[in-house]
Amino acid sequence: MSHPLIWPSKSFFYAIGNTSAVSVTMDLSPDEPARILLLGCGDPRNVLYTIYTDGTGATRPLDFTCCDIEPAVLARNVLLFTLITDGRHSEDSIWNIFFHFRLDAKAHTLLIEQSKKLIDLSENPKTWRESAYGSSLKMATDYTLSEVRRHWELYIGMQDLPAARRKALDAMFTAQGKENAQQGRCSTVTRSLGPLIGHPSTSAIYDSLKTYWKTGTTFIDEKSISQASILNPTFVYSIAGEGCSVHYGTDPLIPFHLAPVFANSKPPSFSDIVKAVKAQFSDWCSAYRTALSSPTPPIVRSFLGEATATCHALGTFASSGVLSAGIPVAQWKTQLIQLNRWEYVDGPQPAPCSFNAIHTSNLEDHIGLLNVLIPAIPLLSPGPSSVLYTESLLSLGTDPTKEFVEHLKADITIIGLLFGISPVDYLCGFTTRSNMHELMHLGTESKNKTKSKAEQIGNIGQYQQLVTWKSPVSGDPVAALLQVPPPLYDAYQMATFFYDLYQSLFAKESAMNFWQQHSNPKDYLKAVGASNITAHYTREAFVLFVKLIKDRLQPSDIEWSSTIQRFDGRLLDTWSGQNMETMHYQDLCGQLHRYGLYKAQSFTPPARKIGPFAVWPTVPDLIRIVLVVPRSALHVLESSSPEEVGTPPLHCDIHGQNCSNLFTSVHAAFGRAIPMGTKQNPQVKFEEDVKGWKGKSSLVLSFTAPSYLITELEHPASLEVAFGVKNTPAACATLIQKLGIRLHVYSAKLMDSSQVFILPEPPLPARRLRTGRASTSPTAALSTALAQIGEAERSVLEFDDDCEGALSLAIRVNVTDEASLKLFSSDGSKVVPEIEQMSACVVRIKLGERAQDIAFPFPVIGSQNRLRLARKSRYIEVIVPTSRSFVADGMKYNPYPVMKKDNTLVAWSLHHVNLSRMPVVNLNAKGLARWLDSHLGSMMSARERKLRRKHKHDALMFIKDTIHSIMVKASGVQPVSGATGSGRSSLFSLVDEKTNNSDTIIFISDLRFDLASHTVVCDGFVVPFLEAVEKPFAKLIHQGGLCSVPVFEGEMQGWKQLLPAFVERCRSSWTHGPNCEYTAHGKIPLTEDMEANPLCSCGQGKDVDGMLKMPLWKPFAPYATRIAMSPLFAVSYLERVQPKLKKCSMCRKKGEGYKSCSGCKKVRYCSSGCQKKDWKSHKPKCKA
């Protein structure tokens, strides 16, 4: 287990999603079949919205694997899908069943009838497959089917419970509603408003949470509310058992998009809002039903399991073909994940075990970002559009730019090189999805001491950050055609990096380190309170991190041995009484050995045949220890209030008189451990108590340990096995009085065979040999590039001096070509090679007439290359720094690449949109300028605004400024002189400032909401200047209100790159043909030159209904290509969106926009009054 076992004092049931719906195909090409993995899937909002946004004409297959740890979530989801599929139930009833926790008789009857029907169809996997739903709603495991069926049975059975019990359940929900009111809790539905989050009319949803929890419905009229008197059983049963475990923030409005509702002129009432979200739900349901009758109906696979366990099970199947890898579905369960053979092997369409889109919800907040990435990355299929999403609902700290790296625990470039995956916006420096409204609104809220109700509703204390991860070479059109191998490394540097990461993961285990890191009194209490929920990693998690790197980088045995031995040696050299590593070292060694990474010296000599091993034929290096904890021992924790106990991490330990060793990868479940086998070959059978926490069975724990630990450190008779609470500061503050200084819950003698079982640990499944796998040898990797000089070796990563970041990458080319040798060698002409960067990751070496392309595994700064020339040894080594956003070269060669693989094209750094599914912004609405102007103005970071003020050159900043100019003028936010009465312009000409030439005309027909990305998009068309339209163009200039937009140095080149991406991101009704110019010329864009067309002709005249409606535009329609232009936002985790607050030199109040003293320029004042007050004391310094 990569995440510690947690004492679940309180577990929440997320019956309804806590963020608005997104399309999980938004970064895939519309031509590409979608194999989607949803980890922590929650409710089906993202599935339904994805199908809806794909559109009615979509023909590509959509295959969703929906994983969740909560069986009630999957039971509700399948129930909903079947109700929609039937097509004969009113959508009002379907809405009520899914979103209301109190039902009227009609909805309750339908729920019971549907549950009975599903129970009859799910008697076994075969009957379910052969049912009317089995072809579209599939079960990944038999256990998934049995658990969702069990919940359907519970739904039926609740009506037969004793009246007193039903009354008590009802009272629980009533009490939760009263608690919400008393606590003054507000819904996080404001996040669904997107850029309208600060809209004055949002007071209409201020009480949405309170109203929902009071009535259990979204009804407005008293009659409907009074009729909804039956508790909805789908909210009553969850993994926590029977009762009200529904999260207190649950609000049925949250999954939907509210921006269009509030953007109208008339302020909406609560009734209007409910009507709008129900209309969205109806549209989603209709799209799902329509898709089911298409030639390629969507498939939704339910998979019950904890996210990391699911990933490891799928990864093991992919690498070894083993359907059951011995992985439990989740903590507190003993059921092992057993993939259904029909679904994954024998069926006509085997379920995928690699995916081109993986969405991980906000799991990183619960289990840690690395624990999300490590198991998910191996499941990501190769390809330019393959994407992994991580999401966080972060608490707003003092500096959002630090939070992401703190979660990642390492430098982003290093992670990109080692994992082979990197955030797209980290490389390109912008994002097309906005969280600026949340950051800016929260920043404003924090400054306001007094807030009205309408102002308070935005103050949710979080902001959402969605990060898009792709292969760093997949955005380079040259490197993507190659098979670029991962880098080699220096063993000493990698060992140091491992050591530093290890310390970063576990530094707070040492109390002394914790106090040193949180010496600030303001930070201290918050850190203590969070010390339980931020303890995300076990030693096994670190080992899995190391294993992922080893598997990817494929070092030689000698290189790996040197690396891991150096790491181990450094760890042993730094042992001291101030850290906890001495107590965790055996756990680390056991996990390293278990995963085949390293066998520490402590395993030699092996464990002796004494104590429990006395009659074993052989003693394995690793054993599994099973500890049975009597239920009575848990009373001290179970009887305490959740507020008092919290959710502390748990562990086991083996201790004696002179040793204590902790183990954090512990599995737990309630039931009976039954000894089987013989003394020579002991085994244990486990009988799980299905009542779990509600039952009275013992708690059975198991963990892996080195066998020598119980024979070589102390005699087995003097050792004990204990179960306890990890000594986090929070646990120490609350539990020492209850559990004692060691925080032990229970302890038993190692040799007590009634409570402790010692078993041989079986080996992990072996990887199967793959046939037909592409070679990663240097020759194969670069076979399609120019290779006229010699053989290129793999790149070598050099860390910086602190072994924290990447200093450089180097590739050596062994000169073997005879003509090149004559030019280069010490006996030849001694020609100095020339270096030219061809693309983000590819550099060309020129030696006379000969050339060689070398591809690096990450974008680089070719202009800062260094050469190492060995003329006698006959090699050329090119050394380059790595690149990223805000530095030279790298993705700056083209930050907006359109990638082509076979016949599939995709905009790599701009997400895809379906314009026909996007609501039009009402440009005549009152108050439009209030929200739209600030939203469009939020594109630029504080750094970019400073560059703009000082007229500094920055191509991306220039493009943002031009987009801003077009959008504010097209919307009328910034009226255009000479335009029609609305003050808006729909026609724009990009004019080169130097030459005053223009070759690009942009027509804007509508402004649309990009709801899931919380922004807006210009629905428009682009026409390159052509002689064929010269006459109508002259008429357009005189009558159409053409607005000229100046573009500056280097910007026009950027527009030539950006326009193909704007085209590709909205392409849905047409495909690229066999005669596509992109294919013929082998590049996108076709050109970056002025007065030349960068676009292929495939999209010309396609999907141009918006132009045919306008008489002046109609002549241009055959030459027009549709585009979706949107803001390019700053990246909140890379740079500040708002300027850093400065202190007034007089009153010391913090703020922005303070003016500097005109004399010395060194001090700032918030007002002229403060400057006058301070002048007497400042005058001597100012003159000096």
Coordinates of N, CA and C in Angstrom, one line a residue, residues 351-517:
A351 N -11.7 -5.5 -22.7 CA -11.6 -4.2 -22.1 C -10.2 -3.7 -22.2
P352 N -10.0 -2.4 -22.3 CA -8.7 -1.8 -22.4 C -8.0 -1.9 -21.0
C353 N -6.6 -2.0 -21.1 CA -5.8 -1.9 -19.9 C -4.7 -0.8 -20.1
S354 N -4.8 -0.1 -21.3 CA -4.1 1.1 -21.5 C -5.1 2.2 -22.0
F355 N -4.8 3.4 -21.7 CA -5.8 4.5 -22.0 C -5.1 5.7 -22.6
N356 N -5.9 6.4 -23.4 CA -5.4 7.7 -23.9 C -5.9 8.9 -23.2
A357 N -6.8 8.7 -22.2 CA -7.2 9.7 -21.4 C -7.5 9.2 -20.0
I358 N -6.8 9.7 -19.0 CA -6.9 9.3 -17.6 C -7.3 10.5 -16.8
H359 N -8.4 10.5 -16.1 CA -8.8 11.6 -15.2 C -8.8 11.1 -13.8
T360 N -8.1 11.8 -12.9 CA -7.9 11.3 -11.5 C -8.7 12.1 -10.5
S361 N -9.7 12.8 -11.0 CA -10.5 13.6 -10.0 C -9.6 14.4 -9.1
N362 N -10.0 14.7 -7.9 CA -9.1 15.4 -7.0 C -8.5 14.4 -5.9
L363 N -8.1 13.2 -6.4 CA -7.5 12.2 -5.6 C -6.2 12.7 -4.9
E364 N -5.5 13.6 -5.6 CA -4.2 14.0 -5.1 C -4.4 14.7 -3.7
D365 N -5.6 15.3 -3.5 CA -5.8 15.9 -2.2 C -5.9 14.9 -1.1
H366 N -6.3 13.7 -1.4 CA -6.6 12.6 -0.5 C -5.5 11.7 -0.3
I367 N -4.7 11.4 -1.4 CA -3.7 10.4 -1.3 C -2.3 10.9 -1.7
G368 N -2.2 12.1 -2.1 CA -0.9 12.7 -2.5 C -0.7 12.5 -4.0
L369 N -0.1 13.6 -4.6 CA 0.1 13.6 -6.1 C 0.9 12.5 -6.6
L370 N 2.0 12.2 -6.0 CA 2.9 11.1 -6.5 C 2.2 9.8 -6.4
N371 N 1.3 9.5 -5.4 CA 0.6 8.3 -5.3 C -0.5 8.2 -6.5
V372 N -0.8 9.3 -7.0 CA -1.7 9.3 -8.2 C -0.9 9.0 -9.5
L373 N 0.2 9.7 -9.6 CA 1.0 9.6 -10.9 C 1.6 8.2 -11.1
I374 N 2.2 7.7 -10.0 CA 3.1 6.5 -10.1 C 2.3 5.3 -10.7
P375 N 1.1 5.0 -10.2 CA 0.4 3.9 -10.8 C -0.3 4.2 -12.0
A376 N -0.6 5.4 -12.3 CA -1.4 5.8 -13.5 C -0.6 5.9 -14.7
I377 N 0.6 6.4 -14.6 CA 1.5 6.7 -15.8 C 1.7 5.4 -16.6
P378 N 2.0 4.3 -16.0 CA 2.2 3.1 -16.9 C 1.0 2.7 -17.7
L379 N -0.2 3.2 -17.3 CA -1.4 2.8 -18.0 C -1.7 3.8 -19.2
L380 N -0.9 4.8 -19.3 CA -1.1 5.8 -20.4 C -0.5 5.3 -21.7
S381 N -1.3 5.2 -22.7 CA -0.8 4.7 -24.0 C 0.0 5.8 -24.7
P382 N 1.0 5.4 -25.5 CA 1.8 6.4 -26.2 C 1.0 7.1 -27.3
G383 N 1.3 8.3 -27.5 CA 0.6 9.1 -28.6 C 0.6 10.6 -28.3
P384 N 0.5 11.4 -29.3 CA 0.6 12.9 -29.1 C -0.6 13.4 -28.3
S385 N -1.7 12.8 -28.3 CA -2.9 13.3 -27.6 C -3.1 12.6 -26.3
S386 N -2.4 11.5 -26.0 CA -2.6 10.8 -24.7 C -2.4 11.7 -23.6
V387 N -3.3 11.7 -22.6 CA -3.3 12.8 -21.6 C -3.7 12.2 -20.3
L388 N -3.1 12.7 -19.2 CA -3.5 12.4 -17.8 C -3.8 13.7 -17.1
Y389 N -4.9 13.7 -16.4 CA -5.4 14.9 -15.7 C -5.2 14.7 -14.2
T390 N -4.6 15.6 -13.5 CA -4.7 15.6 -12.1 C -5.4 16.9 -11.6
E391 N -6.1 16.8 -10.5 CA -6.9 17.9 -10.1 C -6.8 18.1 -8.6
S392 N -6.8 19.4 -8.2 CA -6.7 19.7 -6.8 C -7.6 20.8 -6.4
L393 N -8.2 20.7 -5.3 CA -9.0 21.7 -4.7 C -8.2 22.3 -3.6
L394 N -7.3 23.1 -3.9 CA -6.3 23.6 -2.9 C -6.8 24.6 -2.0
S395 N -6.3 24.5 -0.7 CA -6.5 25.6 0.2 C -5.7 26.8 -0.3
L396 N -6.2 28.0 -0.3 CA -5.5 29.1 -0.8 C -4.4 29.5 0.3
G397 N -3.2 29.2 0.0 CA -2.1 29.6 0.8 C -1.6 31.0 0.5
T398 N -0.5 31.4 1.1 CA 0.1 32.7 0.9 C 0.6 32.9 -0.5
D399 N 1.0 31.7 -1.2 CA 1.6 31.8 -2.5 C 1.2 30.6 -3.3
P400 N 0.2 30.7 -4.2 CA -0.2 29.6 -5.0 C 0.9 29.0 -5.9
T401 N 1.9 29.8 -6.2 CA 3.0 29.3 -7.1 C 3.8 28.3 -6.5
K402 N 3.7 28.1 -5.2 CA 4.6 27.1 -4.4 C 3.8 25.8 -4.2
E403 N 2.5 25.8 -4.2 CA 1.7 24.7 -3.8 C 1.9 23.5 -4.7
F404 N 2.0 23.7 -6.0 CA 2.1 22.5 -6.9 C 3.4 21.8 -6.7
V405 N 4.5 22.5 -6.7 CA 5.8 21.9 -6.5 C 5.9 21.2 -5.1
E406 N 5.3 21.8 -4.1 CA 5.2 21.1 -2.8 C 4.5 19.8 -2.8
H407 N 3.4 19.8 -3.6 CA 2.7 18.5 -3.8 C 3.5 17.5 -4.6
L408 N 4.2 18.0 -5.6 CA 5.0 17.1 -6.4 C 6.2 16.6 -5.8
K409 N 6.7 17.3 -4.8 CA 7.9 16.9 -4.0 C 9.2 16.9 -4.8
A410 N 9.2 17.4 -6.0 CA 10.5 17.5 -6.8 C 10.3 18.5 -7.9
D411 N 11.4 18.8 -8.5 CA 11.5 19.8 -9.6 C 10.6 19.2 -10.8
I412 N 9.8 20.1 -11.4 CA 8.9 19.6 -12.5 C 9.7 19.1 -13.7
T413 N 10.8 19.7 -14.1 CA 11.6 19.2 -15.2 C 12.2 17.8 -14.9
I414 N 12.7 17.7 -13.7 CA 13.2 16.3 -13.3 C 12.2 15.3 -13.4
I415 N 11.0 15.6 -12.8 CA 9.9 14.6 -12.9 C 9.5 14.3 -14.4
G416 N 9.5 15.3 -15.2 CA 9.2 15.1 -16.6 C 10.2 14.2 -17.3
L417 N 11.5 14.4 -17.0 CA 12.5 13.5 -17.5 C 12.5 12.1 -17.0
L418 N 12.2 11.9 -15.7 CA 12.2 10.6 -15.1 C 10.9 9.8 -15.4
F419 N 9.8 10.5 -15.3 CA 8.5 9.9 -15.5 C 8.1 9.8 -17.0
G420 N 8.7 10.7 -17.8 CA 8.3 10.8 -19.2 C 7.0 11.5 -19.4
I421 N 6.6 12.3 -18.5 CA 5.3 13.0 -18.6 C 5.5 14.4 -17.9
S422 N 4.9 15.4 -18.4 CA 5.1 16.7 -17.9 C 3.8 17.6 -18.1
P423 N 3.6 18.5 -17.2 CA 2.4 19.4 -17.4 C 2.6 20.2 -18.7
V424 N 1.6 20.2 -19.6 CA 1.7 21.0 -20.8 C 1.9 22.4 -20.6
D425 N 1.2 23.0 -19.6 CA 1.3 24.5 -19.4 C 2.6 24.8 -18.8
Y426 N 3.3 23.9 -18.2 CA 4.7 24.2 -17.7 C 5.6 24.4 -18.8
L427 N 5.4 23.7 -19.9 CA 6.3 23.8 -21.1 C 5.9 25.0 -22.0
C428 N 4.6 25.2 -22.1 CA 4.2 26.3 -23.0 C 3.9 27.6 -22.4
G429 N 3.7 27.7 -21.1 CA 3.6 28.9 -20.4 C 2.2 29.5 -20.4
F430 N 1.2 28.8 -20.8 CA -0.2 29.3 -20.8 C -1.2 28.1 -20.7
T431 N -2.4 28.4 -20.4 CA -3.4 27.4 -20.3 C -4.7 28.0 -20.9
T432 N -5.5 27.1 -21.6 CA -6.8 27.6 -22.1 C -8.0 27.3 -21.1
R433 N -7.6 26.8 -20.0 CA -8.7 26.6 -18.9 C -8.4 27.6 -17.8
S434 N -9.4 28.2 -17.3 CA -9.2 29.3 -16.3 C -9.6 28.9 -14.9
N435 N -8.7 29.2 -14.0 CA -9.1 29.3 -12.6 C -8.8 30.7 -12.0
M436 N -8.6 31.6 -13.0 CA -8.2 33.0 -12.6 C -9.3 33.7 -11.8
H437 N -10.6 33.4 -12.1 CA -11.7 34.0 -11.4 C -11.7 33.6 -10.0
E438 N -11.4 32.3 -9.7 CA -11.4 31.9 -8.3 C -10.2 32.6 -7.5
L439 N -9.1 32.6 -8.1 CA -7.9 33.2 -7.5 C -8.1 34.7 -7.2
M440 N -8.6 35.4 -8.2 CA -8.8 36.8 -8.1 C -9.9 37.1 -7.1
H441 N -11.0 36.4 -7.2 CA -12.1 36.6 -6.3 C -11.7 36.3 -4.8
L442 N -11.0 35.2 -4.6 CA -10.6 34.9 -3.3 C -9.6 35.9 -2.8
G443 N -8.7 36.4 -3.7 CA -7.8 37.4 -3.3 C -8.5 38.7 -2.8
T444 N -9.6 39.0 -3.6 CA -10.4 40.2 -3.2 C -11.1 40.0 -1.9
E445 N -11.7 38.8 -1.8 CA -12.4 38.5 -0.6 C -11.5 38.6 0.7
S446 N -10.3 38.2 0.6 CA -9.4 38.2 1.7 C -9.1 39.6 2.2
K447 N -9.2 40.5 1.3 CA -8.9 41.9 1.7 C -10.2 42.6 2.3
N448 N -11.4 42.1 2.0 CA -12.6 42.7 2.5 C -12.9 42.2 3.9
K449 N -13.0 43.1 4.8 CA -13.3 42.7 6.2 C -14.8 42.5 6.4
T450 N -15.6 43.3 5.7 CA -17.1 43.2 5.8 C -17.6 42.7 4.4
K451 N -18.4 41.7 4.4 CA -18.9 41.2 3.2 C -20.4 41.0 3.3
S452 N -21.1 41.2 2.2 CA -22.5 41.0 2.1 C -22.7 39.5 1.9
K453 N -24.0 39.0 1.9 CA -24.2 37.6 1.6 C -23.8 37.3 0.2
A454 N -24.1 38.1 -0.8 CA -23.7 37.9 -2.1 C -22.2 37.8 -2.3
E455 N -21.4 38.6 -1.5 CA -20.0 38.5 -1.5 C -19.4 37.3 -0.8
Q456 N -20.1 36.8 0.2 CA -19.6 35.7 1.0 C -19.7 34.4 0.2
I457 N -20.6 34.2 -0.7 CA -20.8 32.9 -1.3 C -19.6 32.5 -2.1
G458 N -18.8 33.4 -2.6 CA -17.6 33.0 -3.3 C -16.4 32.6 -2.4
N459 N -16.6 32.9 -1.1 CA -15.5 32.7 -0.2 C -15.5 31.2 0.3
I460 N -15.1 30.3 -0.6 CA -15.1 28.9 -0.3 C -13.8 28.3 0.2
G461 N -12.7 29.2 0.2 CA -11.5 28.8 0.8 C -10.6 27.9 0.0
Q462 N -11.0 27.6 -1.3 CA -10.3 26.7 -2.2 C -10.2 27.3 -3.6
Y463 N -9.3 26.8 -4.3 CA -9.4 27.0 -5.8 C -9.1 25.7 -6.5
Q464 N -9.7 25.6 -7.7 CA -9.6 24.3 -8.4 C -8.4 24.5 -9.4
Q465 N -7.6 23.5 -9.4 CA -6.4 23.5 -10.4 C -6.4 22.2 -11.1
L466 N -6.6 22.3 -12.4 CA -6.6 21.1 -13.3 C -5.3 21.1 -14.0
V467 N -4.5 20.1 -14.0 CA -3.2 20.0 -14.6 C -3.2 18.9 -15.7
T468 N -2.8 19.3 -16.9 CA -2.8 18.4 -18.1 C -1.4 17.9 -18.3
W469 N -1.2 16.6 -18.2 CA 0.1 16.0 -18.3 C 0.2 15.2 -19.6
K470 N 1.3 15.4 -20.4 CA 1.5 14.7 -21.6 C 3.0 14.4 -21.7
S471 N 3.4 13.5 -22.6 CA 4.8 13.2 -22.8 C 5.5 14.5 -23.3
P472 N 6.6 14.9 -22.8 CA 7.2 16.2 -23.2 C 7.7 16.2 -24.6
V473 N 7.9 15.0 -25.2 CA 8.4 15.0 -26.6 C 7.2 14.9 -27.6
S474 N 6.0 14.6 -27.0 CA 4.8 14.5 -27.9 C 4.3 15.8 -28.5
G475 N 4.8 16.9 -28.0 CA 4.4 18.2 -28.5 C 5.5 18.7 -29.5
D476 N 6.4 17.9 -29.9 CA 7.5 18.3 -30.9 C 7.2 17.5 -32.1
P477 N 6.8 18.2 -33.2 CA 6.4 17.4 -34.4 C 7.6 16.6 -35.0
V478 N 8.8 17.0 -34.7 CA 9.9 16.2 -35.2 C 10.2 15.1 -34.3
A479 N 10.4 15.4 -33.0 CA 10.7 14.3 -32.1 C 9.6 13.3 -31.9
A480 N 8.4 13.7 -32.1 CA 7.2 12.8 -31.9 C 7.3 11.6 -33.0
L481 N 7.9 11.9 -34.1 CA 8.0 10.9 -35.1 C 9.1 9.8 -34.8
L482 N 10.0 10.2 -33.8 CA 11.0 9.3 -33.5 C 10.7 8.5 -32.2
Q483 N 11.4 7.6 -31.9 CA 11.3 6.9 -30.6 C 12.4 7.3 -29.7
V484 N 12.2 8.4 -29.0 CA 13.3 9.0 -28.2 C 13.4 8.3 -26.9
P485 N 14.6 7.7 -26.7 CA 14.8 6.9 -25.4 C 14.9 7.8 -24.2
P486 N 14.6 7.4 -23.0 CA 14.8 8.2 -21.8 C 16.3 8.3 -21.6
P487 N 16.7 9.3 -20.7 CA 18.1 9.6 -20.5 C 18.8 8.6 -19.6
L488 N 20.1 8.6 -19.8 CA 21.0 7.9 -18.8 C 21.3 8.9 -17.7
Y489 N 22.0 8.5 -16.7 CA 22.3 9.4 -15.6 C 23.5 9.1 -14.8
D490 N 24.0 9.9 -14.0 CA 25.1 9.7 -13.1 C 24.6 9.0 -11.8
A491 N 25.2 7.9 -11.5 CA 24.7 7.1 -10.3 C 24.8 7.9 -9.0
Y492 N 25.8 8.7 -8.8 CA 26.0 9.4 -7.6 C 24.9 10.5 -7.5
Q493 N 24.6 11.2 -8.6 CA 23.6 12.2 -8.6 C 22.2 11.7 -8.4
M494 N 21.9 10.6 -9.1 CA 20.6 10.0 -8.9 C 20.4 9.5 -7.5
A495 N 21.4 8.9 -6.9 CA 21.3 8.4 -5.5 C 21.1 9.6 -4.6
T496 N 21.7 10.7 -4.9 CA 21.5 11.9 -4.0 C 20.1 12.5 -4.2
F497 N 19.6 12.4 -5.5 CA 18.2 12.9 -5.7 C 17.2 12.0 -5.0
F498 N 17.4 10.6 -5.0 CA 16.6 9.7 -4.3 C 16.6 10.0 -2.8
Y499 N 17.8 10.3 -2.3 CA 17.9 10.6 -0.9 C 17.1 11.9 -0.5
D500 N 17.3 12.9 -1.3 CA 16.6 14.2 -1.0 C 15.1 14.0 -1.1
L501 N 14.7 13.3 -2.1 CA 13.2 13.0 -2.2 C 12.7 12.2 -1.0
Y502 N 13.5 11.2 -0.6 CA 13.1 10.4 0.5 C 12.9 11.3 1.8
Q503 N 13.9 12.2 2.0 CA 13.8 13.1 3.1 C 12.6 14.0 3.0
S504 N 12.3 14.4 1.8 CA 11.2 15.3 1.6 C 9.9 14.6 1.9
L505 N 9.8 13.4 1.5 CA 8.5 12.6 1.8 C 8.3 12.4 3.3
F506 N 9.4 12.1 4.0 CA 9.3 11.7 5.4 C 9.9 12.6 6.4
A507 N 10.2 13.8 6.0 CA 10.9 14.7 6.9 C 10.1 15.0 8.2
K508 N 8.8 15.1 8.0 CA 8.0 15.5 9.2 C 7.7 14.3 10.2
E509 N 8.3 13.1 9.9 CA 8.2 12.1 10.8 C 9.0 12.3 12.1
S510 N 10.0 13.2 11.9 CA 10.9 13.6 13.0 C 10.2 14.8 13.6
A511 N 10.0 14.7 14.9 CA 9.4 15.8 15.6 C 10.2 17.1 15.5
M512 N 11.6 16.8 15.6 CA 12.5 18.0 15.6 C 12.4 18.7 14.2
N513 N 12.4 17.9 13.2 CA 12.2 18.5 11.8 C 10.9 19.2 11.7
F514 N 9.8 18.6 12.3 CA 8.5 19.2 12.2 C 8.5 20.6 12.8
W515 N 9.1 20.7 14.0 CA 9.1 22.0 14.7 C 10.0 23.0 14.0
Q516 N 11.1 22.5 13.4 CA 11.9 23.4 12.7 C 11.2 24.0 11.4
Q517 N 10.4 23.2 10.8 CA 9.7 23.6 9.6 C 8.6 24.5 9.9

